[in-house]
Coordinates of C-alpha atoms and ligand atoms in Angstrom, one line a residue:
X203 CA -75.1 -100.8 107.8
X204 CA -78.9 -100.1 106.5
X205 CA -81.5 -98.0 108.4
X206 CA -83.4 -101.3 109.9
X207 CA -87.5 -101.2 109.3
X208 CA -89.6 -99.2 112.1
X209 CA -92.8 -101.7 112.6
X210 CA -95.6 -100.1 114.7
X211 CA -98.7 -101.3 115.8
X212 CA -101.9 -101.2 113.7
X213 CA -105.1 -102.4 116.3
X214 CA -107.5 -100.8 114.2
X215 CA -108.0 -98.9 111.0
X216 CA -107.6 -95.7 112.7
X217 CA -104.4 -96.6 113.8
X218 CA -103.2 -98.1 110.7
X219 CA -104.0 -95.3 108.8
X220 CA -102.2 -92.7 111.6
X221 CA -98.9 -95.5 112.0
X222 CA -98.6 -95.1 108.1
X223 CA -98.9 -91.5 107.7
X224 CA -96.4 -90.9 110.7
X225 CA -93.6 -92.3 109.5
X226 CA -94.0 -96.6 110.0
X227 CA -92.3 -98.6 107.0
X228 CA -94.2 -101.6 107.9
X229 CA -97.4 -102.6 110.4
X230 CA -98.5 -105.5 112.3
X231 CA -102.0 -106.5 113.2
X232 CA -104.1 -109.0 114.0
X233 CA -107.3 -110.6 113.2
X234 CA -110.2 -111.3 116.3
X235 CA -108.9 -115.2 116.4
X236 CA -105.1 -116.5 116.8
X237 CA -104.0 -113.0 117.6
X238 CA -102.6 -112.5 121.0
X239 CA -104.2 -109.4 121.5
X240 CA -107.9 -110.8 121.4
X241 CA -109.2 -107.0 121.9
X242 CA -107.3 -105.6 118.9
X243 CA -108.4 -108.0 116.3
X244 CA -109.9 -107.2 112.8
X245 CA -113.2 -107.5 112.2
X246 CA -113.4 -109.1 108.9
X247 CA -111.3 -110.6 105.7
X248 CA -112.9 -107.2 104.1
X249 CA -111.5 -105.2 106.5
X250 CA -107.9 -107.0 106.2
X251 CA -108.3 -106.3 102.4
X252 CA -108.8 -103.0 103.0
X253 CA -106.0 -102.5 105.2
X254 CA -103.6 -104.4 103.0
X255 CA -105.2 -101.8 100.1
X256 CA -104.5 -99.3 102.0
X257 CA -100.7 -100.4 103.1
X258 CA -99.8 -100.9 99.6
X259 CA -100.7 -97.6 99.0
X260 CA -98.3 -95.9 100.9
X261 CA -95.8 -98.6 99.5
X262 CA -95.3 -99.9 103.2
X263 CA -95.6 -103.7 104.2
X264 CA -98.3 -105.2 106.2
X265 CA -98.0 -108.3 109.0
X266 CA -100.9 -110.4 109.8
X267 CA -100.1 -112.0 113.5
X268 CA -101.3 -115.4 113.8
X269 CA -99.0 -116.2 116.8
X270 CA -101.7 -118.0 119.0
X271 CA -101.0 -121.9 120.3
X272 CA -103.1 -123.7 118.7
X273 CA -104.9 -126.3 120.7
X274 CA -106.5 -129.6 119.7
X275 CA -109.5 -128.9 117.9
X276 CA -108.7 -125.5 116.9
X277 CA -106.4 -126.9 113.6
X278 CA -109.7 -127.4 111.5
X279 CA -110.6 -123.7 111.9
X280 CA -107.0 -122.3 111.5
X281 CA -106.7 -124.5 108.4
X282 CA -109.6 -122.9 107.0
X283 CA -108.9 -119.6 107.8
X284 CA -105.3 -119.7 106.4
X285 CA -107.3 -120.7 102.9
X286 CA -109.2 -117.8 103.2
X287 CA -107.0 -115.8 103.5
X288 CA -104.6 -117.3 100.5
X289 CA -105.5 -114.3 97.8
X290 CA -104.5 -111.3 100.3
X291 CA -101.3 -109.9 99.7
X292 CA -100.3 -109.8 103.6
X293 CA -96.0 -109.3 103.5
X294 CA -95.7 -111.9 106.2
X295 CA -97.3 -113.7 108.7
X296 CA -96.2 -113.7 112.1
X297 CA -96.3 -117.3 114.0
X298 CA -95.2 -118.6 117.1
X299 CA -96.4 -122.3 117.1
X300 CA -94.4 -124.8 115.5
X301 CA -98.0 -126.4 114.4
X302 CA -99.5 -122.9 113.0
X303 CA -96.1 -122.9 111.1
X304 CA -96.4 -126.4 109.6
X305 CA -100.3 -125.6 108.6
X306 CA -98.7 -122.3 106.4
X307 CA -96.4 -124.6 105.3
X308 CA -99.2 -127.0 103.8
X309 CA -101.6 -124.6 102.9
X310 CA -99.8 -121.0 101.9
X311 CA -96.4 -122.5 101.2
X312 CA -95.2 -119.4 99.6
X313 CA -96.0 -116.7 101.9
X314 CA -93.1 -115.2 104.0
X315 CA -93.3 -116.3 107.6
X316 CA -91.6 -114.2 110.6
X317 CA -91.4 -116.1 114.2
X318 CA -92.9 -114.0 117.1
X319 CA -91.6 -112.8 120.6
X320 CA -93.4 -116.1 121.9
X321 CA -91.3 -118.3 120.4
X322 CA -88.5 -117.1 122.6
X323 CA -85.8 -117.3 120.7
X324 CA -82.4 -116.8 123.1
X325 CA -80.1 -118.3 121.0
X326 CA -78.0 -119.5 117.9
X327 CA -78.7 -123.0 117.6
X328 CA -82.6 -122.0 118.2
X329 CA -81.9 -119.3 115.4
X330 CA -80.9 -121.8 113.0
X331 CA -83.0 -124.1 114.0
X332 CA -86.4 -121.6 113.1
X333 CA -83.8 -120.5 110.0
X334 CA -84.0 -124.3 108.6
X335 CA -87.5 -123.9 109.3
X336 CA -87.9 -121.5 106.5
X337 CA -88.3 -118.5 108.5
X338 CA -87.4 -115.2 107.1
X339 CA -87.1 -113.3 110.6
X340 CA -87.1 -113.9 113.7
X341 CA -88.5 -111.3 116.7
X342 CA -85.7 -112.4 119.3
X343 CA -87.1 -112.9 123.4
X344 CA -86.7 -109.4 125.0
X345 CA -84.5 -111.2 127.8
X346 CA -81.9 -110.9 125.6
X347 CA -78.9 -108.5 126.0
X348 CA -77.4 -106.1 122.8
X349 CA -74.1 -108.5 122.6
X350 CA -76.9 -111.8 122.6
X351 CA -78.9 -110.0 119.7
X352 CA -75.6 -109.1 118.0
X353 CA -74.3 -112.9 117.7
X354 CA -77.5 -114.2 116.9
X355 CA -77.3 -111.9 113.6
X356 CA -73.8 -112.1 112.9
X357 CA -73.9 -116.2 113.1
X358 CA -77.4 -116.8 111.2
X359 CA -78.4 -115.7 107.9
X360 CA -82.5 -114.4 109.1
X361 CA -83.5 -111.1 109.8
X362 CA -83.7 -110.3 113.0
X363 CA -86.6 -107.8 114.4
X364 CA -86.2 -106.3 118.2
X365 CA -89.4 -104.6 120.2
X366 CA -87.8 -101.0 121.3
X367 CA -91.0 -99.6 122.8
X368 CA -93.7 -99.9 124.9
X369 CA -94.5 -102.5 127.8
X370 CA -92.9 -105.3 129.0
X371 CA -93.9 -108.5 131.0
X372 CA -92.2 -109.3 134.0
X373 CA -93.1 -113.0 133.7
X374 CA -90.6 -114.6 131.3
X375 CA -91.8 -113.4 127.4
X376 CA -95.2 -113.1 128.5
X377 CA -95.2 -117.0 129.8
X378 CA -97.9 -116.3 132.3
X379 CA -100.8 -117.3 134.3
X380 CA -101.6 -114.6 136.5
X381 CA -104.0 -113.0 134.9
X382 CA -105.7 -116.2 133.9
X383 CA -105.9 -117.7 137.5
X384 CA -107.2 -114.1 139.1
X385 CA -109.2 -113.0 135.9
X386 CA -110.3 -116.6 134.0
X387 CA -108.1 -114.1 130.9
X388 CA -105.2 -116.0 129.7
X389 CA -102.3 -113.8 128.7
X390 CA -101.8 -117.1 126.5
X391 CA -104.8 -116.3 124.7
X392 CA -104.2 -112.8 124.1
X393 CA -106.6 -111.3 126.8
X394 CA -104.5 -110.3 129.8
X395 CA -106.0 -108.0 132.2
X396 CA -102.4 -107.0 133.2
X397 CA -102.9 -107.6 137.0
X398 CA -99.1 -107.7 137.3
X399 CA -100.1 -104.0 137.7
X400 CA -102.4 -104.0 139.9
X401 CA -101.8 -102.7 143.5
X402 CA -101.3 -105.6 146.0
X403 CA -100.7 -105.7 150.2
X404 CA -99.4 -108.7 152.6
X405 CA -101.3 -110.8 154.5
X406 CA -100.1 -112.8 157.7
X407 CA -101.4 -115.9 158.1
X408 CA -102.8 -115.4 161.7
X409 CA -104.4 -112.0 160.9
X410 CA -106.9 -112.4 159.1
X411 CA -108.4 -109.2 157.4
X412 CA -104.9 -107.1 158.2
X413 CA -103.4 -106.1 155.5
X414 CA -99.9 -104.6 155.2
X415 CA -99.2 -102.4 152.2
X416 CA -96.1 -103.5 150.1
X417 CA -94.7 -99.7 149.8
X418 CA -91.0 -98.3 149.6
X419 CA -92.1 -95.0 148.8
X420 CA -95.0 -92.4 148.8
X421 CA -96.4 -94.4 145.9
X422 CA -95.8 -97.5 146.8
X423 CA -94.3 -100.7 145.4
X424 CA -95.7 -102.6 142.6
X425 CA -93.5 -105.9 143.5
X426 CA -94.8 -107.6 139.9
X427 CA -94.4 -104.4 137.6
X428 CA -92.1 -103.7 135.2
X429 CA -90.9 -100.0 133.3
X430 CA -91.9 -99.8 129.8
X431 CA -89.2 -99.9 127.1
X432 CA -87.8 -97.5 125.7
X433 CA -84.5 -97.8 123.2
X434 CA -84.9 -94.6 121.0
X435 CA -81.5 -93.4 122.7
X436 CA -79.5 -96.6 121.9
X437 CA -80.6 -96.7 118.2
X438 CA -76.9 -96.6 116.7
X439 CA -76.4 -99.8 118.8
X440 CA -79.1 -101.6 117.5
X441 CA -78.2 -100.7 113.8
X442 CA -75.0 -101.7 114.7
X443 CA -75.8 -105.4 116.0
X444 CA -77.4 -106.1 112.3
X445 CA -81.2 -105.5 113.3
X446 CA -83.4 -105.3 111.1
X447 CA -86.6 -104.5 112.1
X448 CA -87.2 -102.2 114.9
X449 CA -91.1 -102.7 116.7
X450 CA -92.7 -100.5 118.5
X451 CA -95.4 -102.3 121.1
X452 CA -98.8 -101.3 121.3
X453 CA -101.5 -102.5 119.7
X454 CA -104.1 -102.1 122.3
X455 CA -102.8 -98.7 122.9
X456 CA -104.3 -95.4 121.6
X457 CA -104.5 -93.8 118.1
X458 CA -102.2 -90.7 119.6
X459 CA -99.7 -93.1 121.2
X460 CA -99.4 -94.8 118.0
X461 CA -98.5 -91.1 116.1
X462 CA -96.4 -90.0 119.0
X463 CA -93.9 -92.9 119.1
X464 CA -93.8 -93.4 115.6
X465 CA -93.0 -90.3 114.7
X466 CA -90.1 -89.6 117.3
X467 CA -88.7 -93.0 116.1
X468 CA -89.2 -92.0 112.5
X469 CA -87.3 -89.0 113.3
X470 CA -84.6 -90.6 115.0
X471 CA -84.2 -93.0 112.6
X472 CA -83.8 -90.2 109.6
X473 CA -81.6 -88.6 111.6
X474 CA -79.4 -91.8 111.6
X475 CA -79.6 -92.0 107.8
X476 CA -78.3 -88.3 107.2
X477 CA -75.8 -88.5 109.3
X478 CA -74.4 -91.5 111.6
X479 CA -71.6 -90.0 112.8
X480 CA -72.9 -87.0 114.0
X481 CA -76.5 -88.4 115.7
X482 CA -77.2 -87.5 119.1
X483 CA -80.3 -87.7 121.1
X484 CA -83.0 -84.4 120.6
X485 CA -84.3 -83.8 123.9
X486 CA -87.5 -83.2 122.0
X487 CA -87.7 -86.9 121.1
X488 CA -87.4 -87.7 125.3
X489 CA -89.9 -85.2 126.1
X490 CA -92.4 -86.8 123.1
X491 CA -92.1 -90.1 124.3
X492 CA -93.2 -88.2 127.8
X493 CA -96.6 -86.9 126.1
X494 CA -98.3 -90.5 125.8
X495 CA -99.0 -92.7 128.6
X496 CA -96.8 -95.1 130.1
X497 CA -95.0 -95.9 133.1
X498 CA -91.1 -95.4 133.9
X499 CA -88.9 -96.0 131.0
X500 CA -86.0 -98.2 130.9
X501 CA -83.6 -100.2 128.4
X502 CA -85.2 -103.7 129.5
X503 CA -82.8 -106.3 129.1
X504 CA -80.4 -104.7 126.4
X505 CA -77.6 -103.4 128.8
X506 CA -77.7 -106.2 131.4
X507 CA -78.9 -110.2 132.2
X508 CA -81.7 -111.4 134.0
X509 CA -83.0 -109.4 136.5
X510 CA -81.4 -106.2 135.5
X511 CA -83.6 -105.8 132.6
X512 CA -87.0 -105.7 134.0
X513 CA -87.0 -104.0 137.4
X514 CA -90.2 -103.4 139.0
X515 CA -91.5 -99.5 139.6
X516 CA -94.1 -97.4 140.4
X517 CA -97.2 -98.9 138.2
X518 CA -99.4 -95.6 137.7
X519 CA -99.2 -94.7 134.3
X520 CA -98.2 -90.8 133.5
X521 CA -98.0 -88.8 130.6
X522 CA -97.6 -85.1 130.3
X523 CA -100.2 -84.3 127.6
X524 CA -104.0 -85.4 127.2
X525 CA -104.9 -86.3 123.6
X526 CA -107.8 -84.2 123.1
X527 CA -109.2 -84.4 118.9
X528 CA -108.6 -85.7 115.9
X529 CA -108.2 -83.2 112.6
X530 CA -110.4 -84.5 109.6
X531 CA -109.7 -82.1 107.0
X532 CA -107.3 -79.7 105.5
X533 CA -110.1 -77.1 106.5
X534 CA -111.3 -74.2 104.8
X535 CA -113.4 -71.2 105.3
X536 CA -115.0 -72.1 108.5
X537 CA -112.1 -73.9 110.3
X538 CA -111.2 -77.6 110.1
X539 CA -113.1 -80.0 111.1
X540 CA -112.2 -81.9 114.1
X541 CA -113.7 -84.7 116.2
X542 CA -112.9 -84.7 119.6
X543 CA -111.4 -87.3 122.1
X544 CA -111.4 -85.9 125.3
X545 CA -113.1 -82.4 126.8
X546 CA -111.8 -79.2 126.0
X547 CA -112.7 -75.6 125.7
X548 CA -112.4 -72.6 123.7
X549 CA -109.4 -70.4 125.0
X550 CA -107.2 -73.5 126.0
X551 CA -103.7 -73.8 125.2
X552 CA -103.5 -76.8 122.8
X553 CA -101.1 -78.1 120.6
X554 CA -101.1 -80.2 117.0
X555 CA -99.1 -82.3 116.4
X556 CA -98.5 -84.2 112.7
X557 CA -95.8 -86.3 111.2
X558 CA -92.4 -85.4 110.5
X559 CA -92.2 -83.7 113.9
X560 CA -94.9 -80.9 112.9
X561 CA -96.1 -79.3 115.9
X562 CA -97.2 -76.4 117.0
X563 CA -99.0 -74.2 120.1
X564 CA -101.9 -72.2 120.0
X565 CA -105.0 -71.2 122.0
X566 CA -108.3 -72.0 121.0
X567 CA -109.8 -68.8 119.6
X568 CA -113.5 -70.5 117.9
X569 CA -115.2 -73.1 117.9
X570 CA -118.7 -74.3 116.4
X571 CA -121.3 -77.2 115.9
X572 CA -122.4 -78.6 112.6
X573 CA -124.7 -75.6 112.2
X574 CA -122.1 -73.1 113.0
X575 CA -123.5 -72.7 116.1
X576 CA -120.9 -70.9 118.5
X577 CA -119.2 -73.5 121.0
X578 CA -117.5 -73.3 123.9
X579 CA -117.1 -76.4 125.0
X580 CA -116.4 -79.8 123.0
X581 CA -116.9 -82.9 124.2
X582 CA -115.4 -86.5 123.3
X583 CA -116.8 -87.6 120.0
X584 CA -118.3 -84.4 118.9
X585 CA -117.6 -83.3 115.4
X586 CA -116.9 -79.4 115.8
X587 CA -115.2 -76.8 113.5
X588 CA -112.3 -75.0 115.1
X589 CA -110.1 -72.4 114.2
X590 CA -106.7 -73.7 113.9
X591 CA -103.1 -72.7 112.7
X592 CA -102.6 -72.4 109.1
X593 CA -100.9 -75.2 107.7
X594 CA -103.5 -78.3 110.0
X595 CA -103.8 -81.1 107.6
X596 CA -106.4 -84.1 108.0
X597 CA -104.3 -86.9 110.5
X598 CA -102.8 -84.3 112.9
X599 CA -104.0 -84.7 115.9
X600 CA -104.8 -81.6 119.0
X601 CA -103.5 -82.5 122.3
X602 CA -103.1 -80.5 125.3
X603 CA -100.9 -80.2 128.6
X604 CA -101.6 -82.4 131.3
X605 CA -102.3 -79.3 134.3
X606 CA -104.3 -77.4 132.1
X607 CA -106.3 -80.4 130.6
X608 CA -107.2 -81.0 134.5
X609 CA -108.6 -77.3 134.4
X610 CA -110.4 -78.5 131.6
X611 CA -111.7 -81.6 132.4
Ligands
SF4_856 S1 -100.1 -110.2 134.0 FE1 -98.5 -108.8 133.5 S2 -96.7 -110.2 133.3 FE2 -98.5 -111.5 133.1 S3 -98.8 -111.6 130.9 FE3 -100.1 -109.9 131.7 S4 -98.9 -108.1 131.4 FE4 -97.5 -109.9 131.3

């Protein structure tokens, strides 16, 4: 058994840069057309470059999504962008539609090609099917249970790649239209405005204007919502069904959620590698994964069949920690110089956080402007100098507990 590859989301350069440094052996973005993620794209074929520069420099791999459906008209400009982007040395690209897949065929026949979540692949005879294709890997549907992913490896020569964080869809794979026929945003398209999670009430028919609140609890019901994923305590099984490739969703998601899974998967993952008899869960990993944003964890589909897997809950989002700066240098004299995210103040408890599991608390003893101008105060985007603990490198990032960052603004 091989450590499989942790995968983790790259929406902008920011991110790509902290998913490297914290531990991802490969990324996956997308470009501003035929992504589904339309908000996430990259700007430009420059910006691409760079990023695929910038991948090779940390010796990781880099995945361009193209997994759009391509609608009539739409081959012309897909045609020409797959020429353009012929030279870039992009590890793989990541398709969905049969039709994007032929076009690579034609016009990059060499260049790897991995089939996405869309595709929806449930089982063996699909498997081989995308196999005889000339697919390298396939990312299996997420209705699929540890025993499904297992076979599906064991019985077909491809690489298999699983999601194991972040949020799931309760329509089937994503297949949905409810965000198109409330919003006029097609999930298809890549620009869901997630109203699955939205709050909703009853209406009967002879009422009108009386609405009834679909609640079980103090918080209510969210009847279309689904827990996020979370698999980091069922890694061993995973390694053990053959997967390959491990992805973390998230590409829309924040620079700090990006460093904060990563790095507890990284970690996880290591720990696997040194010594795979003895691994057990660190509560520290759980109470990471608790820092960033999300809404009740579960296994998804991994453990049971339909309708075990995605059970709706609670929809407000909670997280335990408020991501507060970013560290830009290894510091010096005057402190390090840090740009911050959210509010805080001098004399807050914070914490940095960097990869490998480096972390640390301290309170805010200094802070000052560009002119060295005492601070007390820094607000989002401001580029300050604080005093922080010996040892703060450039990419760590200052976060701070969730009470006292509501003291703190
Ligand atoms: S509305 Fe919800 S279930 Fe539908 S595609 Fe968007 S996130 Fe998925």
């Amino acid at each position: 058994m091989t450590v499989p590859e942790l995968l983790a989301p790259a929406g902008n350069p920011e991110k790509l840069e902290t998913a490297l440094a914290y531990g991802a052996d490969a990324v996956y973005l997308g470009l501003g057309r035929f992504s589904l993620r339309a908000g996430s794209g990259w700007a430009s074929l420059a910006g691409l470059a760079q990023a695929c520069d910038l991948a090779g420099r940390y010796g990781k791999r880099l995945y361009l999504t193209l997994n759009a459906f391509l609608r009539p008209g739409e081959e012309r400009e897909f045609s020409r962008l797959l020429t353009q982007l012929r030279p870039l040395p992009v590890d793989a690209y990541i398709v969905a539609d049969p039709g994007a897949l032929r076009l690579v065929r034609e016009i990059d026949p060499d260049r790897p090609l991995h089939l996405s979540t869309q595709a929806n692949v449930t089982g063996v005879a699909a498997a081989q099917f995308w196999q005889e294709q000339g697919v390298k890997r396939l990312n299996l549907a997420r209705e699929l249970t540890l025993e499904e992913i297992g076979a599906i490896r064991a019985r077909v020569p491809v690489e298999v790649e699983v999601f194991v964080h972040g949020a799931l869809c309760v329509a089937y794979s994503g297949r949905c239209l409810l965000s198109a026929a409330m919003t006029g945003r097609s999930a298809n398209r890549g620009e869901c405005a997630h109203p699955c999670r939205w709050r909703y009430a009853v209406q009967e028919e002879t009422r009108p204007g009386e609405f009834f609140g679909i609640e079980e609890d103090a918080r209510g019901t969210y009847l279309f919502n689904s827990r996020d994923l979370c698999l980091v305590e069922h890694l061993p099984r995973l390694i053990e069904a053959g997967v390959d490739s491990l992805k973390i969703e998230g590409r829309m998601k924040s620079r700090y959620y990006v460093a904060a899974v990563t790095r507890v998967y990284r970690a996880a993952l290591d720990a696997w590698r040194a010594d795979p008899a003895g691994w057990r869960v660190d509560p520290l990993w759980l109470r990471e994964l608790a820092t960033v944003s999300h809404r009740p964890y579960g296994s998804g589909f991994l453990f049971g069949g339909e309708g075990a897997g995605v059970q709706p809950s609670d929809s407000r989002y909670r997280q335990s920690h408020l991501f507060v700066g970013a560290v830009l240098d290894d510091g010096g004299p005057d402190g390090h110089l840090v740009e911050g995210r959210n509010r805080f103040a001098v004399g807050d408890e914070l914490e940095v956080i960097g990869p490998a599991m480096r972390q640390g608390v301290f309170h805010l003893a200094a802070a000052s402007n560009g002119e060295g101008a005492p601070l007390t105060v820094i607000q989002p985007n401001a580029r300050v100098r604080l005093k922080l603990p010996a040892g703060t490198r450039a990419g760590d990032l200052l976060r701070k507990p969730r009470a006292a960052a509501a003291d703190g603004g």
